[in-house]
């Protein structure tokens, strides 16, 4: 009998998403090469690199990323529906992953996004690969939305954090889901996400605060007040809210459409913007996938 078509649903999770690279490496080493890949947010970014045969280039880039690189990629601009424009980040990404039509990829690929006007889930399965990734990573409040075919699209994690349903629709016989949101609720309270205790990261948010206060001054308003001691900061509130939302939506969606296998690396210690911790995330992703490998090989029709 023919081996089953394996679908891989790569979930949202911001900087935790580098774990997807380690999971893919473990699958490939075991002889499991997914024929269908769907992704939400960071899952779409890593999935696009895999589907276009550019996983090596992506991994080399993220493993060499420093915190100052992360700061430089964040083109802070208090306009356009988000604090971060995202042009610098996508320019660097485009240098590692070529912009090709999604329908030309050797692997069936879908980037999951959310229509800002209707709240509906939208699957990008044709057209520009880079545009699809940029739309899927448009994290609310941080990255500006992306206009595609006349519609403003945002992060796919808003409606489908682990897109198992998209794998099913594309004809997967068995789905491996990667859930990065299983242990994150409440883990960053009392600790600024993205490592704000580090002096380097303060630079990014200092830029935002200066721009915000300048904007307030133009209208004769008082600058942003300092929060009371112990109160959650702006990005802590954003991260905590997104964590709660994605955890609850993931539980609901996966209960209604359960995958055949779930890989869930525990990565709650990695903050929202700690993209410079790729080595740690990749290693944990690989470890978690290898631990589940007997089950995954059985699904793929391979001997243990």
mmCIF file of C-alpha atoms in Angstrom:
data_model
loop_
_atom_site.group_PDB
_atom_site.id
_atom_site.type_symbol
_atom_site.label_atom_id
_atom_site.label_comp_id
_atom_site.label_asym_id
_atom_site.label_seq_id
_atom_site.Cartn_x
_atom_site.Cartn_y
_atom_site.Cartn_z
ATOM 1 C CA UNK A 1 0.000 0.000 0.000
ATOM 2 C CA UNK A 2 1.058 3.578 -0.616
ATOM 3 C CA UNK A 3 2.352 5.489 2.372
ATOM 4 C CA UNK A 4 -0.114 8.018 3.828
ATOM 5 C CA UNK A 5 0.164 11.677 2.871
ATOM 6 C CA UNK A 6 1.464 13.426 5.959
ATOM 7 C CA UNK A 7 0.268 16.916 6.750
ATOM 8 C CA UNK A 8 2.237 19.142 9.119
ATOM 9 C CA UNK A 9 0.384 21.967 10.887
ATOM 10 C CA UNK A 10 2.911 24.480 12.232
ATOM 11 C CA UNK A 11 1.440 26.644 14.975
ATOM 12 C CA UNK A 12 1.825 30.270 15.958
ATOM 13 C CA UNK A 13 4.105 31.265 18.814
ATOM 14 C CA UNK A 14 6.317 34.232 17.884
ATOM 15 C CA UNK A 15 9.968 33.595 18.900
ATOM 16 C CA UNK A 16 9.081 30.105 20.132
ATOM 17 C CA UNK A 17 8.469 29.257 16.489
ATOM 18 C CA UNK A 18 12.122 28.546 15.768
ATOM 19 C CA UNK A 19 11.327 25.190 17.400
ATOM 20 C CA UNK A 20 9.612 24.290 14.121
ATOM 21 C CA UNK A 21 13.055 24.088 12.524
ATOM 22 C CA UNK A 22 14.230 21.449 15.009
ATOM 23 C CA UNK A 23 11.013 19.483 14.544
ATOM 24 C CA UNK A 24 11.382 19.502 10.775
ATOM 25 C CA UNK A 25 15.006 18.387 11.081
ATOM 26 C CA UNK A 26 13.991 15.447 13.263
ATOM 27 C CA UNK A 27 11.234 14.427 10.848
ATOM 28 C CA UNK A 28 13.518 14.619 7.819
ATOM 29 C CA UNK A 29 16.238 12.615 9.572
ATOM 30 C CA UNK A 30 13.664 9.913 10.328
ATOM 31 C CA UNK A 31 12.560 9.786 6.697
ATOM 32 C CA UNK A 32 9.285 11.639 7.266
ATOM 33 C CA UNK A 33 8.891 14.376 4.674
ATOM 34 C CA UNK A 34 5.487 16.057 4.906
ATOM 35 C CA UNK A 35 3.690 16.430 1.583
ATOM 36 C CA UNK A 36 1.423 19.147 2.997
ATOM 37 C CA UNK A 37 2.505 22.032 5.228
ATOM 38 C CA UNK A 38 0.231 24.660 6.718
ATOM 39 C CA UNK A 39 1.272 27.432 9.056
ATOM 40 C CA UNK A 40 -0.044 30.267 11.165
ATOM 41 C CA UNK A 41 2.165 33.247 11.973
ATOM 42 C CA UNK A 42 5.748 32.064 12.684
ATOM 43 C CA UNK A 43 4.599 28.626 11.532
ATOM 44 C CA UNK A 44 3.886 30.100 8.105
ATOM 45 C CA UNK A 45 7.348 31.669 7.990
ATOM 46 C CA UNK A 46 9.190 28.433 8.811
ATOM 47 C CA UNK A 47 6.791 26.393 6.694
ATOM 48 C CA UNK A 48 7.455 28.618 3.698
ATOM 49 C CA UNK A 49 11.202 28.045 4.049
ATOM 50 C CA UNK A 50 10.697 24.274 4.189
ATOM 51 C CA UNK A 51 8.227 24.157 1.294
ATOM 52 C CA UNK A 52 10.580 26.186 -0.914
ATOM 53 C CA UNK A 53 13.690 24.132 -0.028
ATOM 54 C CA UNK A 54 15.240 27.032 1.886
ATOM 55 C CA UNK A 55 15.247 25.591 5.397
ATOM 56 C CA UNK A 56 19.075 25.509 5.510
ATOM 57 C CA UNK A 57 19.312 29.224 4.708
ATOM 58 C CA UNK A 58 16.672 30.112 7.285
ATOM 59 C CA UNK A 59 18.347 28.060 10.001
ATOM 60 C CA UNK A 60 21.754 29.581 9.312
ATOM 61 C CA UNK A 61 20.256 33.064 9.578
ATOM 62 C CA UNK A 62 18.323 32.571 12.811
ATOM 63 C CA UNK A 63 21.130 30.706 14.575
ATOM 64 C CA UNK A 64 23.403 33.678 13.949
ATOM 65 C CA UNK A 65 20.870 36.280 15.053
ATOM 66 C CA UNK A 66 21.862 38.525 17.960
ATOM 67 C CA UNK A 67 19.616 40.718 20.032
ATOM 68 C CA UNK A 68 20.952 43.813 18.270
ATOM 69 C CA UNK A 69 19.928 42.211 14.984
ATOM 70 C CA UNK A 70 16.398 41.802 16.347
ATOM 71 C CA UNK A 71 16.327 45.473 17.352
ATOM 72 C CA UNK A 72 17.528 46.565 13.901
ATOM 73 C CA UNK A 73 14.872 44.507 12.137
ATOM 74 C CA UNK A 74 12.098 46.190 14.120
ATOM 75 C CA UNK A 75 11.343 49.354 12.151
ATOM 76 C CA UNK A 76 9.307 51.115 14.841
ATOM 77 C CA UNK A 77 6.629 53.416 13.479
ATOM 78 C CA UNK A 78 3.527 54.474 15.403
ATOM 79 C CA UNK A 79 1.207 54.414 12.389
ATOM 80 C CA UNK A 80 -0.507 52.033 10.039
ATOM 81 C CA UNK A 81 -2.140 49.794 12.648
ATOM 82 C CA UNK A 82 0.983 48.542 14.420
ATOM 83 C CA UNK A 83 4.204 49.594 16.104
ATOM 84 C CA UNK A 84 6.437 47.683 13.682
ATOM 85 C CA UNK A 85 6.272 48.143 9.923
ATOM 86 C CA UNK A 86 8.016 44.852 9.145
ATOM 87 C CA UNK A 87 9.728 45.986 5.929
ATOM 88 C CA UNK A 88 13.269 45.470 7.247
ATOM 89 C CA UNK A 89 12.489 42.007 8.577
ATOM 90 C CA UNK A 90 10.891 40.863 5.319
ATOM 91 C CA UNK A 91 13.771 42.295 3.281
ATOM 92 C CA UNK A 92 16.202 40.093 5.210
ATOM 93 C CA UNK A 93 13.823 37.110 4.986
ATOM 94 C CA UNK A 94 13.511 37.601 1.224
ATOM 95 C CA UNK A 95 17.291 37.322 0.996
ATOM 96 C CA UNK A 96 17.049 33.773 2.409
ATOM 97 C CA UNK A 97 13.741 32.625 0.934
ATOM 98 C CA UNK A 98 13.033 33.536 -2.687
ATOM 99 C CA UNK A 99 9.651 35.036 -3.499
ATOM 100 C CA UNK A 100 7.964 32.498 -5.762
ATOM 101 C CA UNK A 101 4.309 31.694 -6.496
ATOM 102 C CA UNK A 102 2.948 29.426 -3.771
ATOM 103 C CA UNK A 103 1.359 27.187 -6.381
ATOM 104 C CA UNK A 104 4.795 26.454 -7.874
ATOM 105 C CA UNK A 105 6.224 24.984 -4.650
ATOM 106 C CA UNK A 106 7.195 21.291 -4.598
ATOM 107 C CA UNK A 107 5.249 20.898 -1.338
ATOM 108 C CA UNK A 108 1.597 21.862 -0.927
ATOM 109 C CA UNK A 109 1.686 24.959 1.295
ATOM 110 C CA UNK A 110 -0.909 27.202 2.930
ATOM 111 C CA UNK A 111 -0.389 30.327 5.034
ATOM 112 C CA UNK A 112 -3.285 31.000 7.381
ATOM 113 C CA UNK A 113 -4.352 34.618 7.928
ATOM 114 C CA UNK A 114 -7.275 36.540 9.417
ATOM 115 C CA UNK A 115 -9.421 39.028 7.474
ATOM 116 C CA UNK A 116 -9.479 42.151 9.640
ATOM 117 C CA UNK A 117 -12.816 43.356 8.218
ATOM 118 C CA UNK A 118 -14.802 40.147 8.637
ATOM 119 C CA UNK A 119 -12.848 38.149 11.209
ATOM 120 C CA UNK A 120 -12.890 35.200 8.840
ATOM 121 C CA UNK A 121 -10.042 32.772 8.389
ATOM 122 C CA UNK A 122 -8.355 33.098 5.008
ATOM 123 C CA UNK A 123 -5.973 30.589 3.478
ATOM 124 C CA UNK A 124 -3.319 31.907 1.098
ATOM 125 C CA UNK A 125 -2.553 29.082 -1.349
ATOM 126 C CA UNK A 126 -1.465 31.010 -4.430
ATOM 127 C CA UNK A 127 0.382 34.187 -5.294
ATOM 128 C CA UNK A 128 3.442 35.683 -3.612
ATOM 129 C CA UNK A 129 5.026 33.466 -0.963
ATOM 130 C CA UNK A 130 6.597 36.464 0.793
ATOM 131 C CA UNK A 131 3.309 38.397 0.903
ATOM 132 C CA UNK A 132 1.539 35.369 2.353
ATOM 133 C CA UNK A 133 4.138 35.049 5.121
ATOM 134 C CA UNK A 134 4.059 38.774 5.888
ATOM 135 C CA UNK A 135 0.265 38.697 6.218
ATOM 136 C CA UNK A 136 0.303 35.642 8.461
ATOM 137 C CA UNK A 137 2.843 37.140 10.907
ATOM 138 C CA UNK A 138 0.990 40.456 11.365
ATOM 139 C CA UNK A 139 0.681 40.103 15.141
ATOM 140 C CA UNK A 140 -2.047 42.491 16.406
ATOM 141 C CA UNK A 141 -0.693 45.634 18.015
ATOM 142 C CA UNK A 142 2.875 44.940 16.914
ATOM 143 C CA UNK A 143 3.100 44.375 13.160
ATOM 144 C CA UNK A 144 0.995 46.388 10.727
ATOM 145 C CA UNK A 145 -1.639 44.470 8.727
ATOM 146 C CA UNK A 146 -0.872 43.391 5.152
ATOM 147 C CA UNK A 147 -3.102 44.300 2.217
ATOM 148 C CA UNK A 148 -3.622 41.325 -0.136
ATOM 149 C CA UNK A 149 -6.160 41.400 -2.966
ATOM 150 C CA UNK A 150 -7.824 44.447 -1.474
ATOM 151 C CA UNK A 151 -8.238 42.908 1.981
ATOM 152 C CA UNK A 152 -6.376 43.771 5.172
ATOM 153 C CA UNK A 153 -5.015 40.542 6.604
ATOM 154 C CA UNK A 154 -3.531 39.797 10.018
ATOM 155 C CA UNK A 155 -1.971 36.999 12.047
ATOM 156 C CA UNK A 156 -3.486 33.580 11.388
ATOM 157 C CA UNK A 157 -3.148 32.722 15.074
ATOM 158 C CA UNK A 158 -6.175 34.915 15.789
ATOM 159 C CA UNK A 159 -8.525 32.316 14.325
ATOM 160 C CA UNK A 160 -6.549 29.100 13.817
ATOM 161 C CA UNK A 161 -3.306 28.932 15.836
ATOM 162 C CA UNK A 162 -2.561 25.324 14.790
ATOM 163 C CA UNK A 163 -4.096 24.872 11.303
ATOM 164 C CA UNK A 164 -4.995 21.187 11.327
ATOM 165 C CA UNK A 165 -8.141 21.900 9.315
ATOM 166 C CA UNK A 166 -6.113 23.316 6.427
ATOM 167 C CA UNK A 167 -4.068 20.110 6.247
ATOM 168 C CA UNK A 168 -7.262 18.077 6.109
ATOM 169 C CA UNK A 169 -8.666 20.234 3.328
ATOM 170 C CA UNK A 170 -5.516 19.744 1.267
ATOM 171 C CA UNK A 171 -5.865 15.977 1.447
ATOM 172 C CA UNK A 172 -3.668 14.870 4.347
ATOM 173 C CA UNK A 173 -4.258 11.281 5.464
ATOM 174 C CA UNK A 174 -2.650 11.957 8.839
ATOM 175 C CA UNK A 175 -1.815 15.274 10.493
ATOM 176 C CA UNK A 176 1.067 16.076 12.828
ATOM 177 C CA UNK A 177 0.256 19.257 14.749
ATOM 178 C CA UNK A 178 2.898 21.438 16.393
ATOM 179 C CA UNK A 179 1.423 23.358 19.323
ATOM 180 C CA UNK A 180 3.658 26.027 20.838
ATOM 181 C CA UNK A 181 0.956 27.484 23.075
ATOM 182 C CA UNK A 182 0.268 24.687 25.540
ATOM 183 C CA UNK A 183 2.206 25.997 28.556
ATOM 184 C CA UNK A 184 2.317 29.759 28.131
ATOM 185 C CA UNK A 185 -0.687 31.269 29.910
ATOM 186 C CA UNK A 186 0.430 33.456 32.809
ATOM 187 C CA UNK A 187 4.086 32.508 32.464
ATOM 188 C CA UNK A 188 5.289 36.048 31.679
ATOM 189 C CA UNK A 189 3.471 37.957 34.403
ATOM 190 C CA UNK A 190 6.013 39.775 36.504
ATOM 191 C CA UNK A 191 8.575 39.368 33.729
ATOM 192 C CA UNK A 192 8.563 41.537 30.657
ATOM 193 C CA UNK A 193 8.201 39.424 27.488
ATOM 194 C CA UNK A 194 11.078 39.399 25.107
ATOM 195 C CA UNK A 195 13.655 39.830 27.864
ATOM 196 C CA UNK A 196 12.976 43.471 28.731
ATOM 197 C CA UNK A 197 15.289 43.134 31.704
ATOM 198 C CA UNK A 198 18.139 43.151 29.202
ATOM 199 C CA UNK A 199 19.533 46.566 28.330
ATOM 200 C CA UNK A 200 19.562 45.762 24.616
ATOM 201 C CA UNK A 201 15.842 45.174 24.413
ATOM 202 C CA UNK A 202 15.069 48.390 26.225
ATOM 203 C CA UNK A 203 16.392 50.180 23.147
ATOM 204 C CA UNK A 204 13.536 48.954 20.968
ATOM 205 C CA UNK A 205 10.827 50.093 23.348
ATOM 206 C CA UNK A 206 12.648 53.339 24.099
ATOM 207 C CA UNK A 207 12.271 54.170 20.396
ATOM 208 C CA UNK A 208 8.551 53.531 20.600
ATOM 209 C CA UNK A 209 8.140 55.613 23.755
ATOM 210 C CA UNK A 210 9.957 58.597 22.251
ATOM 211 C CA UNK A 211 7.775 58.483 19.139
ATOM 212 C CA UNK A 212 4.607 58.113 21.210
ATOM 213 C CA UNK A 213 5.462 61.054 23.451
ATOM 214 C CA UNK A 214 6.348 63.207 20.436
ATOM 215 C CA UNK A 215 2.971 62.394 18.935
ATOM 216 C CA UNK A 216 1.138 63.228 22.147
ATOM 217 C CA UNK A 217 2.989 66.548 22.425
ATOM 218 C CA UNK A 218 1.754 67.572 18.950
ATOM 219 C CA UNK A 219 -1.788 67.526 20.338
ATOM 220 C CA UNK A 220 -0.881 69.232 23.602
ATOM 221 C CA UNK A 221 -1.247 66.019 25.573
ATOM 222 C CA UNK A 222 0.947 64.857 28.422
ATOM 223 C CA UNK A 223 3.685 62.311 27.739
ATOM 224 C CA UNK A 224 3.096 58.683 28.656
ATOM 225 C CA UNK A 225 3.083 58.321 32.431
ATOM 226 C CA UNK A 226 5.338 55.864 34.190
ATOM 227 C CA UNK A 227 3.376 52.781 35.367
ATOM 228 C CA UNK A 228 3.040 52.082 39.065
ATOM 229 C CA UNK A 229 5.587 49.602 40.465
ATOM 230 C CA UNK A 230 4.684 46.019 39.683
ATOM 231 C CA UNK A 231 2.036 46.934 37.103
ATOM 232 C CA UNK A 232 2.211 44.994 33.823
ATOM 233 C CA UNK A 233 3.820 46.906 30.982
ATOM 234 C CA UNK A 234 2.344 47.496 27.519
ATOM 235 C CA UNK A 235 4.063 44.584 25.827
ATOM 236 C CA UNK A 236 3.453 42.335 28.812
ATOM 237 C CA UNK A 237 -0.272 43.017 28.430
ATOM 238 C CA UNK A 238 -0.158 42.379 24.676
ATOM 239 C CA UNK A 239 1.810 39.145 25.085
ATOM 240 C CA UNK A 240 -0.309 37.879 27.958
ATOM 241 C CA UNK A 241 -3.552 38.606 26.109
ATOM 242 C CA UNK A 242 -2.365 36.863 22.965
ATOM 243 C CA UNK A 243 -1.177 33.878 24.995
ATOM 244 C CA UNK A 244 -4.581 33.458 26.626
ATOM 245 C CA UNK A 245 -6.450 33.871 23.346
ATOM 246 C CA UNK A 246 -4.308 31.466 21.353
ATOM 247 C CA UNK A 247 -4.292 28.839 24.099
ATOM 248 C CA UNK A 248 -8.091 28.857 24.332
ATOM 249 C CA UNK A 249 -8.639 28.870 20.570
ATOM 250 C CA UNK A 250 -6.088 26.088 20.075
ATOM 251 C CA UNK A 251 -7.824 23.888 22.639
ATOM 252 C CA UNK A 252 -11.205 24.470 21.018
ATOM 253 C CA UNK A 253 -10.079 23.937 17.424
ATOM 254 C CA UNK A 254 -8.054 20.812 18.163
ATOM 255 C CA UNK A 255 -10.900 19.318 20.207
ATOM 256 C CA UNK A 256 -13.200 19.711 17.217
ATOM 257 C CA UNK A 257 -10.641 18.480 14.675
ATOM 258 C CA UNK A 258 -8.014 16.452 16.534
ATOM 259 C CA UNK A 259 -4.768 15.653 14.739
ATOM 260 C CA UNK A 260 -3.308 12.151 14.699
ATOM 261 C CA UNK A 261 -0.255 13.362 16.632
ATOM 262 C CA UNK A 262 0.757 16.463 18.565
ATOM 263 C CA UNK A 263 4.281 17.732 19.184
ATOM 264 C CA UNK A 264 4.247 20.352 21.947
ATOM 265 C CA UNK A 265 7.709 21.546 23.026
ATOM 266 C CA UNK A 266 7.665 23.346 26.404
ATOM 267 C CA UNK A 267 8.981 26.800 25.558
ATOM 268 C CA UNK A 268 7.249 29.148 27.970
ATOM 269 C CA UNK A 269 10.623 30.522 29.060
ATOM 270 C CA UNK A 270 11.149 32.158 25.667
ATOM 271 C CA UNK A 271 9.579 35.614 25.463
ATOM 272 C CA UNK A 272 7.532 37.205 22.722
ATOM 273 C CA UNK A 273 10.444 38.826 20.886
ATOM 274 C CA UNK A 274 13.410 36.698 21.949
ATOM 275 C CA UNK A 275 14.196 35.658 18.394
ATOM 276 C CA UNK A 276 17.893 35.551 19.291
ATOM 277 C CA UNK A 277 17.317 32.341 21.309
ATOM 278 C CA UNK A 278 17.043 30.160 18.202
ATOM 279 C CA UNK A 279 19.598 27.567 19.327
ATOM 280 C CA UNK A 280 17.557 26.830 22.438
ATOM 281 C CA UNK A 281 14.217 26.690 20.627
ATOM 282 C CA UNK A 282 15.523 24.510 17.777
ATOM 283 C CA UNK A 283 17.123 22.058 20.201
ATOM 284 C CA UNK A 284 13.936 21.742 22.248
ATOM 285 C CA UNK A 285 11.859 21.249 19.116
ATOM 286 C CA UNK A 286 14.129 18.454 17.924
ATOM 287 C CA UNK A 287 14.169 16.802 21.351
ATOM 288 C CA UNK A 288 10.399 16.843 21.608
ATOM 289 C CA UNK A 289 9.936 15.457 18.070
ATOM 290 C CA UNK A 290 12.477 12.677 18.658
ATOM 291 C CA UNK A 291 10.663 11.717 21.834
ATOM 292 C CA UNK A 292 7.447 11.307 19.820
ATOM 293 C CA UNK A 293 9.178 9.612 16.876
ATOM 294 C CA UNK A 294 7.848 6.048 17.384
ATOM 295 C CA UNK A 295 4.316 7.374 17.063
ATOM 296 C CA UNK A 296 5.202 9.658 14.151
ATOM 297 C CA UNK A 297 6.958 6.888 12.212
ATOM 298 C CA UNK A 298 3.942 4.637 12.657
ATOM 299 C CA UNK A 299 1.687 7.364 11.250
ATOM 300 C CA UNK A 300 3.992 7.792 8.258
ATOM 301 C CA UNK A 301 4.008 4.064 7.522
ATOM 302 C CA UNK A 302 7.636 3.621 8.495
ATOM 303 C CA UNK A 303 9.141 0.978 10.709
ATOM 304 C CA UNK A 304 10.093 2.085 14.220
#
